[in-house]
mmCIF file of N, CA and C in Angstrom:
data_model
loop_
_atom_site.group_PDB
_atom_site.id
_atom_site.type_symbol
_atom_site.label_atom_id
_atom_site.label_comp_id
_atom_site.label_asym_id
_atom_site.label_seq_id
_atom_site.Cartn_x
_atom_site.Cartn_y
_atom_site.Cartn_z
ATOM 1 N N MET V 1 0.761 -1.377 0.149
ATOM 2 C CA MET V 1 0.100 -0.004 0.217
ATOM 3 C C MET V 1 0.763 1.787 -0.005
ATOM 4 N N ASP V 2 0.626 2.045 -0.972
ATOM 5 C CA ASP V 2 1.197 3.046 -0.949
ATOM 6 C C ASP V 2 0.792 4.117 0.064
ATOM 7 N N LEU V 3 1.737 5.596 -0.032
ATOM 8 C CA LEU V 3 1.113 6.669 0.980
ATOM 9 C C LEU V 3 -0.474 7.038 0.824
ATOM 10 N N ARG V 4 -0.540 7.537 -0.803
ATOM 11 C CA ARG V 4 -1.776 7.540 -1.172
ATOM 12 C C ARG V 4 -2.588 6.726 -0.921
ATOM 13 N N ALA V 5 -2.480 5.444 -0.978
ATOM 14 C CA ALA V 5 -3.826 4.829 -0.759
ATOM 15 C C ALA V 5 -3.973 4.610 0.988
ATOM 16 N N ILE V 6 -3.061 4.916 1.824
ATOM 17 C CA ILE V 6 -2.672 5.011 3.138
ATOM 18 C C ILE V 6 -3.674 5.896 3.644
ATOM 19 N N GLN V 7 -3.691 7.359 3.211
ATOM 20 C CA GLN V 7 -3.786 8.627 3.456
ATOM 21 C C GLN V 7 -5.351 8.050 2.976
ATOM 22 N N ALA V 8 -5.698 7.937 1.882
ATOM 23 C CA ALA V 8 -7.531 7.645 1.901
ATOM 24 C C ALA V 8 -8.003 6.750 2.384
ATOM 25 N N ALA V 9 -7.383 5.456 2.638
ATOM 26 C CA ALA V 9 -8.542 4.434 3.608
ATOM 27 C C ALA V 9 -8.271 5.217 5.259
ATOM 28 N N ALA V 10 -6.853 5.514 5.555
ATOM 29 C CA ALA V 10 -7.218 6.580 6.989
ATOM 30 C C ALA V 10 -8.059 7.501 6.998
ATOM 31 N N VAL V 11 -8.334 8.214 6.247
ATOM 32 C CA VAL V 11 -10.005 9.055 5.989
ATOM 33 C C VAL V 11 -10.781 8.724 5.600
ATOM 34 N N ALA V 12 -11.091 7.445 4.761
ATOM 35 C CA ALA V 12 -12.597 7.098 4.693
ATOM 36 C C ALA V 12 -13.140 6.179 6.097
ATOM 37 N N ASN V 13 -11.870 5.446 7.141
ATOM 38 C CA ASN V 13 -11.962 5.066 8.236
ATOM 39 C C ASN V 13 -12.721 6.258 8.989
ATOM 40 N N LYS V 14 -11.716 7.125 9.116
ATOM 41 C CA LYS V 14 -12.131 8.548 10.151
ATOM 42 C C LYS V 14 -13.910 8.939 9.386
ATOM 43 N N ASN V 15 -14.066 8.823 8.388
ATOM 44 C CA ASN V 15 -15.703 9.253 7.650
ATOM 45 C C ASN V 15 -16.491 8.379 8.245
ATOM 46 N N ALA V 16 -16.031 6.900 8.494
ATOM 47 C CA ALA V 16 -16.957 6.136 8.584
ATOM 48 C C ALA V 16 -17.308 6.062 9.845
ATOM 49 N N LYS V 17 -16.599 6.466 10.543
ATOM 50 C CA LYS V 17 -16.504 6.921 12.373
ATOM 51 C C LYS V 17 -17.132 7.694 12.964
ATOM 52 N N ASP V 18 -17.378 8.795 11.899
ATOM 53 C CA ASP V 18 -17.592 10.596 12.200
ATOM 54 C C ASP V 18 -16.832 10.918 13.147
ATOM 55 N N LEU V 19 -15.396 10.847 12.580
ATOM 56 C CA LEU V 19 -14.474 11.032 13.461
ATOM 57 C C LEU V 19 -14.072 12.328 12.977
ATOM 58 N N ASN V 20 -13.064 13.401 13.362
ATOM 59 C CA ASN V 20 -12.599 14.408 12.868
ATOM 60 C C ASN V 20 -11.804 14.601 11.671
ATOM 61 N N LEU V 21 -12.800 15.008 10.577
ATOM 62 C CA LEU V 21 -12.186 15.646 9.515
ATOM 63 C C LEU V 21 -11.937 17.107 9.015
ATOM 64 N N THR V 22 -12.430 18.040 9.817
ATOM 65 C CA THR V 22 -12.344 19.546 9.408
ATOM 66 C C THR V 22 -11.099 20.177 10.617
ATOM 67 N N ASN V 23 -10.940 19.730 11.701
ATOM 68 C CA ASN V 23 -10.475 20.568 12.478
ATOM 69 C C ASN V 23 -9.093 19.987 12.519
ATOM 70 N N VAL V 24 -8.459 21.402 11.782
ATOM 71 C CA VAL V 24 -6.463 20.933 12.078
ATOM 72 C C VAL V 24 -5.796 21.227 13.155
ATOM 73 N N GLU V 25 -6.274 22.124 13.961
ATOM 74 C CA GLU V 25 -5.867 22.456 14.964
ATOM 75 C C GLU V 25 -6.274 20.951 15.722
ATOM 76 N N LEU V 26 -7.293 20.705 16.124
ATOM 77 C CA LEU V 26 -7.946 19.202 16.992
ATOM 78 C C LEU V 26 -7.203 18.131 16.361
ATOM 79 N N GLU V 27 -6.596 17.728 14.987
ATOM 80 C CA GLU V 27 -5.887 16.724 14.738
ATOM 81 C C GLU V 27 -4.393 17.469 14.774
ATOM 82 N N PHE V 28 -3.548 18.098 14.903
ATOM 83 C CA PHE V 28 -2.141 18.550 15.741
ATOM 84 C C PHE V 28 -2.244 17.837 16.878
ATOM 85 N N CYS V 29 -3.374 18.794 17.842
ATOM 86 C CA CYS V 29 -3.154 18.020 19.248
ATOM 87 C C CYS V 29 -3.628 16.525 19.355
ATOM 88 N N LEU V 30 -4.548 15.789 18.573
ATOM 89 C CA LEU V 30 -4.202 14.203 18.451
ATOM 90 C C LEU V 30 -2.826 13.775 18.551
ATOM 91 N N LEU V 31 -2.398 14.298 17.182
ATOM 92 C CA LEU V 31 -0.750 13.929 16.544
ATOM 93 C C LEU V 31 -0.324 14.021 17.923
ATOM 94 N N THR V 32 -0.262 15.304 18.310
ATOM 95 C CA THR V 32 0.886 15.115 19.506
ATOM 96 C C THR V 32 0.512 14.073 20.387
ATOM 97 N N ALA V 33 -0.515 14.503 21.049
ATOM 98 C CA ALA V 33 -0.428 12.927 21.881
ATOM 99 C C ALA V 33 -0.119 11.940 21.085
ATOM 100 N N GLU V 34 -0.143 10.994 20.145
ATOM 101 C CA GLU V 34 0.193 10.343 19.578
ATOM 102 C C GLU V 34 1.795 10.169 19.978
ATOM 103 N N VAL V 35 2.709 11.076 19.377
ATOM 104 C CA VAL V 35 3.983 10.767 20.059
ATOM 105 C C VAL V 35 4.240 11.046 21.398
ATOM 106 N N GLY V 36 3.548 11.603 21.964
ATOM 107 C CA GLY V 36 3.261 11.450 23.542
ATOM 108 C C GLY V 36 3.097 9.859 24.177
ATOM 109 N N GLU V 37 2.456 9.505 23.135
ATOM 110 C CA GLU V 37 1.942 7.659 23.384
ATOM 111 C C GLU V 37 3.396 6.672 23.377
ATOM 112 N N ALA V 38 4.317 7.379 21.472
ATOM 113 C CA ALA V 38 4.999 6.491 21.546
ATOM 114 C C ALA V 38 6.550 6.997 22.079
ATOM 115 N N ILE V 39 6.436 8.007 22.559
ATOM 116 C CA ILE V 39 7.969 7.648 23.249
ATOM 117 C C ILE V 39 7.644 7.425 24.724
ATOM 118 N N THR V 40 6.394 7.140 25.450
ATOM 119 C CA THR V 40 6.409 6.427 26.053
ATOM 120 C C THR V 40 6.565 5.369 26.369
ATOM 121 N N ALA V 41 5.694 4.882 25.399
ATOM 122 C CA ALA V 41 5.700 3.365 24.800
ATOM 123 C C ALA V 41 7.490 2.863 24.921
ATOM 124 N N TRP V 42 8.132 3.449 24.446
ATOM 125 C CA TRP V 42 9.385 3.475 23.461
ATOM 126 C C TRP V 42 10.212 3.619 25.145
ATOM 127 N N ARG V 43 10.250 4.054 25.690
ATOM 128 C CA ARG V 43 10.995 4.516 27.189
ATOM 129 C C ARG V 43 10.286 3.589 27.922
ATOM 130 N N ARG V 44 10.323 3.294 28.008
ATOM 131 C CA ARG V 44 9.293 1.606 28.991
ATOM 132 C C ARG V 44 9.526 0.252 28.526
ATOM 133 N N GLY V 45 10.036 0.316 27.002
ATOM 134 C CA GLY V 45 9.940 -1.026 26.399
ATOM 135 C C GLY V 45 8.955 -2.063 26.299
ATOM 136 N N GLU V 46 7.932 -1.185 25.822
ATOM 137 C CA GLU V 46 6.402 -1.610 26.502
ATOM 138 C C GLU V 46 6.277 -2.299 24.787
ATOM 139 N N ASP V 47 5.451 -3.220 24.976
ATOM 140 C CA ASP V 47 4.944 -3.502 23.570
ATOM 141 C C ASP V 47 3.963 -2.858 23.117
ATOM 142 N N GLY V 48 3.990 -2.161 21.627
ATOM 143 C CA GLY V 48 2.683 -1.930 21.156
ATOM 144 C C GLY V 48 3.269 -0.463 21.054
ATOM 145 N N PHE V 49 4.807 -0.243 20.701
ATOM 146 C CA PHE V 49 5.528 0.628 19.971
ATOM 147 C C PHE V 49 5.574 0.789 18.733
ATOM 148 N N ASP V 50 5.649 -0.274 18.208
ATOM 149 C CA ASP V 50 4.652 -0.470 16.791
ATOM 150 C C ASP V 50 3.473 0.297 15.821
ATOM 151 N N LEU V 51 3.035 0.306 17.210
ATOM 152 C CA LEU V 51 1.255 0.483 17.050
ATOM 153 C C LEU V 51 1.415 2.023 16.854
ATOM 154 N N GLU V 52 2.077 2.647 18.534
ATOM 155 C CA GLU V 52 1.912 4.003 18.305
ATOM 156 C C GLU V 52 3.029 4.718 17.326
ATOM 157 N N LEU V 53 3.332 4.370 16.781
ATOM 158 C CA LEU V 53 4.333 4.586 14.900
ATOM 159 C C LEU V 53 3.504 4.845 14.126
ATOM 160 N N ALA V 54 2.382 3.318 14.006
ATOM 161 C CA ALA V 54 1.475 3.725 13.098
ATOM 162 C C ALA V 54 0.385 4.696 13.316
ATOM 163 N N ASP V 55 0.277 4.441 14.714
ATOM 164 C CA ASP V 55 -0.782 6.229 14.777
ATOM 165 C C ASP V 55 -0.445 7.026 14.441
ATOM 166 N N ILE V 56 1.049 7.632 15.086
ATOM 167 C CA ILE V 56 1.604 8.675 13.943
ATOM 168 C C ILE V 56 1.084 8.895 13.169
ATOM 169 N N GLN V 57 1.608 7.959 11.857
ATOM 170 C CA GLN V 57 1.497 7.771 10.420
ATOM 171 C C GLN V 57 -0.148 7.910 9.864
ATOM 172 N N LEU V 58 -1.098 7.781 10.939
ATOM 173 C CA LEU V 58 -2.438 7.674 10.270
ATOM 174 C C LEU V 58 -2.413 9.145 10.488
ATOM 175 N N PHE V 59 -2.509 9.764 12.099
ATOM 176 C CA PHE V 59 -2.901 11.159 12.135
ATOM 177 C C PHE V 59 -1.971 11.869 11.304
ATOM 178 N N LEU V 60 -1.469 11.701 10.691
ATOM 179 C CA LEU V 60 -0.237 13.113 10.274
ATOM 180 C C LEU V 60 -0.992 12.411 8.602
ATOM 181 N N VAL V 61 -1.275 11.314 8.190
ATOM 182 C CA VAL V 61 -2.019 11.538 6.928
ATOM 183 C C VAL V 61 -3.340 12.079 6.751
ATOM 184 N N ALA V 62 -4.018 11.784 8.089
ATOM 185 C CA ALA V 62 -5.175 12.613 8.020
ATOM 186 C C ALA V 62 -5.384 14.351 8.064
ATOM 187 N N LEU V 63 -4.219 14.464 8.944
ATOM 188 C CA LEU V 63 -3.896 15.944 8.620
ATOM 189 C C LEU V 63 -3.319 16.868 7.324
ATOM 190 N N ALA V 64 -2.712 15.472 6.507
ATOM 191 C CA ALA V 64 -2.438 16.081 5.026
ATOM 192 C C ALA V 64 -3.570 16.608 4.312
ATOM 193 N N ASP V 65 -4.659 15.643 4.514
ATOM 194 C CA ASP V 65 -6.039 14.808 3.533
ATOM 195 C C ASP V 65 -6.430 16.588 4.323
ATOM 196 N N MET V 66 -6.709 16.483 5.178
ATOM 197 C CA MET V 66 -7.577 17.882 5.905
ATOM 198 C C MET V 66 -7.196 19.146 5.472
ATOM 199 N N THR V 67 -5.695 19.428 4.567
ATOM 200 C CA THR V 67 -4.699 20.231 4.478
ATOM 201 C C THR V 67 -4.775 20.660 2.982
ATOM 202 N N GLY V 68 -5.242 19.776 2.377
ATOM 203 C CA GLY V 68 -4.949 19.270 0.939
ATOM 204 C C GLY V 68 -3.146 18.993 0.075
ATOM 205 N N VAL V 69 -2.743 18.657 1.046
ATOM 206 C CA VAL V 69 -1.453 18.019 1.299
ATOM 207 C C VAL V 69 -1.805 16.880 0.508
ATOM 208 N N ASP V 70 -0.606 16.823 -0.650
ATOM 209 C CA ASP V 70 -0.401 15.097 -1.139
ATOM 210 C C ASP V 70 0.876 14.505 -0.821
ATOM 211 N N LEU V 71 0.579 13.618 0.420
ATOM 212 C CA LEU V 71 1.354 13.932 1.314
ATOM 213 C C LEU V 71 2.837 13.046 0.746
ATOM 214 N N GLN V 72 2.566 12.086 -0.323
ATOM 215 C CA GLN V 72 3.200 11.250 -0.910
ATOM 216 C C GLN V 72 4.467 12.179 -1.459
ATOM 217 N N ASP V 73 3.506 12.980 -2.859
ATOM 218 C CA ASP V 73 4.639 14.201 -3.402
ATOM 219 C C ASP V 73 5.553 14.368 -2.470
ATOM 220 N N ALA V 74 4.574 15.139 -1.437
ATOM 221 C CA ALA V 74 5.993 15.945 -0.345
ATOM 222 C C ALA V 74 6.915 15.336 0.220
ATOM 223 N N VAL V 75 6.702 14.116 0.226
ATOM 224 C CA VAL V 75 7.806 13.102 0.738
ATOM 225 C C VAL V 75 8.991 12.972 0.048
ATOM 226 N N GLU V 76 8.016 12.575 -1.257
ATOM 227 C CA GLU V 76 9.511 12.228 -1.880
ATOM 228 C C GLU V 76 10.405 13.816 -2.576
ATOM 229 N N ARG V 77 9.560 14.837 -2.774
ATOM 230 C CA ARG V 77 10.349 16.024 -3.211
ATOM 231 C C ARG V 77 11.452 16.003 -1.913
ATOM 232 N N LYS V 78 10.773 16.505 -0.698
ATOM 233 C CA LYS V 78 11.765 16.151 0.310
ATOM 234 C C LYS V 78 12.709 15.594 0.412
ATOM 235 N N MET V 79 12.584 14.351 0.573
ATOM 236 C CA MET V 79 13.286 13.415 0.321
ATOM 237 C C MET V 79 14.505 13.956 -0.922
ATOM 238 N N ARG V 80 14.531 14.357 -2.226
ATOM 239 C CA ARG V 80 15.681 14.648 -3.208
ATOM 240 C C ARG V 80 16.264 15.894 -2.422
ATOM 241 N N ILE V 81 14.967 16.519 -1.619
ATOM 242 C CA ILE V 81 16.003 18.122 -1.175
ATOM 243 C C ILE V 81 16.780 17.178 0.095
ATOM 244 N N ASN V 82 16.788 16.479 0.679
ATOM 245 C CA ASN V 82 17.498 16.402 1.546
ATOM 246 C C ASN V 82 18.219 15.780 0.982
ATOM 247 N N ALA V 83 18.743 14.559 -0.135
ATOM 248 C CA ALA V 83 19.781 13.732 -0.501
ATOM 249 C C ALA V 83 20.788 14.951 -0.912
ATOM 250 N N ASP V 84 20.153 16.357 -1.609
ATOM 251 C CA ASP V 84 21.062 17.270 -2.211
ATOM 252 C C ASP V 84 21.922 17.729 -1.249
ATOM 253 N N ARG V 85 21.415 18.331 0.373
ATOM 254 C CA ARG V 85 21.850 18.631 0.985
ATOM 255 C C ARG V 85 23.769 18.226 1.542
ATOM 256 N N VAL V 86 24.444 19.150 1.475
ATOM 257 C CA VAL V 86 25.772 18.933 2.179
ATOM 258 C C VAL V 86 25.882 18.977 3.819
ATOM 259 N N TYR V 87 26.414 18.417 4.526
ATOM 260 C CA TYR V 87 26.674 18.949 5.822
ATOM 261 C C TYR V 87 28.409 18.883 5.932
ATOM 262 N N ARG V 88 28.703 19.182 7.349
ATOM 263 C CA ARG V 88 30.099 18.859 7.469
ATOM 264 C C ARG V 88 29.973 18.724 8.916
ATOM 265 N N ARG V 89 30.561 18.093 9.822
ATOM 266 C CA ARG V 89 30.642 18.476 11.404
ATOM 267 C C ARG V 89 31.483 19.462 11.901
ATOM 268 N N ASP V 90 30.615 20.124 12.821
ATOM 269 C CA ASP V 90 31.684 21.007 13.684
ATOM 270 C C ASP V 90 32.439 20.523 14.711
ATOM 271 N N ASP V 91 33.457 20.806 15.511
ATOM 272 C CA ASP V 91 34.586 20.411 16.551
ATOM 273 C C ASP V 91 33.720 19.887 17.650
ATOM 274 N N ARG V 92 32.417 20.063 17.648
ATOM 275 C CA ARG V 92 31.481 18.913 18.771
ATOM 276 C C ARG V 92 30.739 17.526 18.450
ATOM 277 N N GLY V 93 30.986 17.449 16.580
ATOM 278 C CA GLY V 93 30.625 16.256 15.862
ATOM 279 C C GLY V 93 29.202 16.553 15.682
ATOM 280 N N VAL V 94 28.468 17.800 15.958
ATOM 281 C CA VAL V 94 27.336 17.953 15.437
ATOM 282 C C VAL V 94 27.100 18.715 13.585
ATOM 283 N N PRO V 95 26.382 17.532 12.784
ATOM 284 C CA PRO V 95 26.243 18.195 11.821
ATOM 285 C C PRO V 95 25.592 19.653 11.645
ATOM 286 N N ILE V 96 26.184 20.399 10.234
ATOM 287 C CA ILE V 96 25.929 21.863 10.181
ATOM 288 C C ILE V 96 25.818 21.569 8.840
ATOM 289 N N LYS V 97 24.502 22.061 8.330
ATOM 290 C CA LYS V 97 24.269 22.497 6.963
ATOM 291 C C LYS V 97 24.980 23.136 6.576
ATOM 292 N N ILE V 98 25.927 22.702 5.281
ATOM 293 C CA ILE V 98 26.507 23.706 4.579
ATOM 294 C C ILE V 98 25.837 24.207 3.293
ATOM 295 N N THR V 99 24.886 23.186 2.372
ATOM 296 C CA THR V 99 24.148 23.817 1.325
ATOM 297 C C THR V 99 22.944 23.662 1.573
ATOM 298 N N GLU V 100 22.059 24.189 0.831
ATOM 299 C CA GLU V 100 20.413 24.106 1.084
ATOM 300 C C GLU V 100 20.075 24.210 -0.303
ATOM 301 N N PRO V 101 19.922 23.342 -1.146
ATOM 302 C CA PRO V 101 19.360 23.763 -2.515
ATOM 303 C C PRO V 101 18.004 23.902 -2.230
ATOM 304 N N GLY V 102 17.514 24.698 -3.787
ATOM 305 C CA GLY V 102 15.999 24.929 -3.784
ATOM 306 C C GLY V 102 15.028 24.186 -2.960
ATOM 307 N N ALA V 103 14.206 24.914 -2.225
ATOM 308 C CA ALA V 103 13.011 24.101 -1.536
ATOM 309 C C ALA V 103 12.274 23.283 -2.812
ATOM 310 N N VAL V 104 11.873 23.845 -3.889
ATOM 311 C CA VAL V 104 10.980 23.732 -4.683
ATOM 312 C C VAL V 104 11.465 22.592 -5.734
ATOM 313 N N ARG V 105 10.987 21.767 -6.244
ATOM 314 C CA ARG V 105 11.785 20.919 -7.396
ATOM 315 C C ARG V 105 10.987 20.192 -8.138
#
């Protein structure tokens, strides 16, 4: 299943269950709550960390749909941008971006 299909299926599921499909601010809050649940599961070594990551993905694609973003296209474009970036490490070993390709491709 590609990202577009996941996005469509997630939105269809939310629609079938009469869940939020319009309130962007609420969706950001719910997404943030899922991130909190994921970090808690990871820190405690609990089962279900993978499902918390899946919840994050599902809220993210729903948010993209609400805002008219084709997330698959955006991810593909961002990956090309990231691939073209060049970094160097400073004296502490921290990567510093030294080139920034154009944001639109």
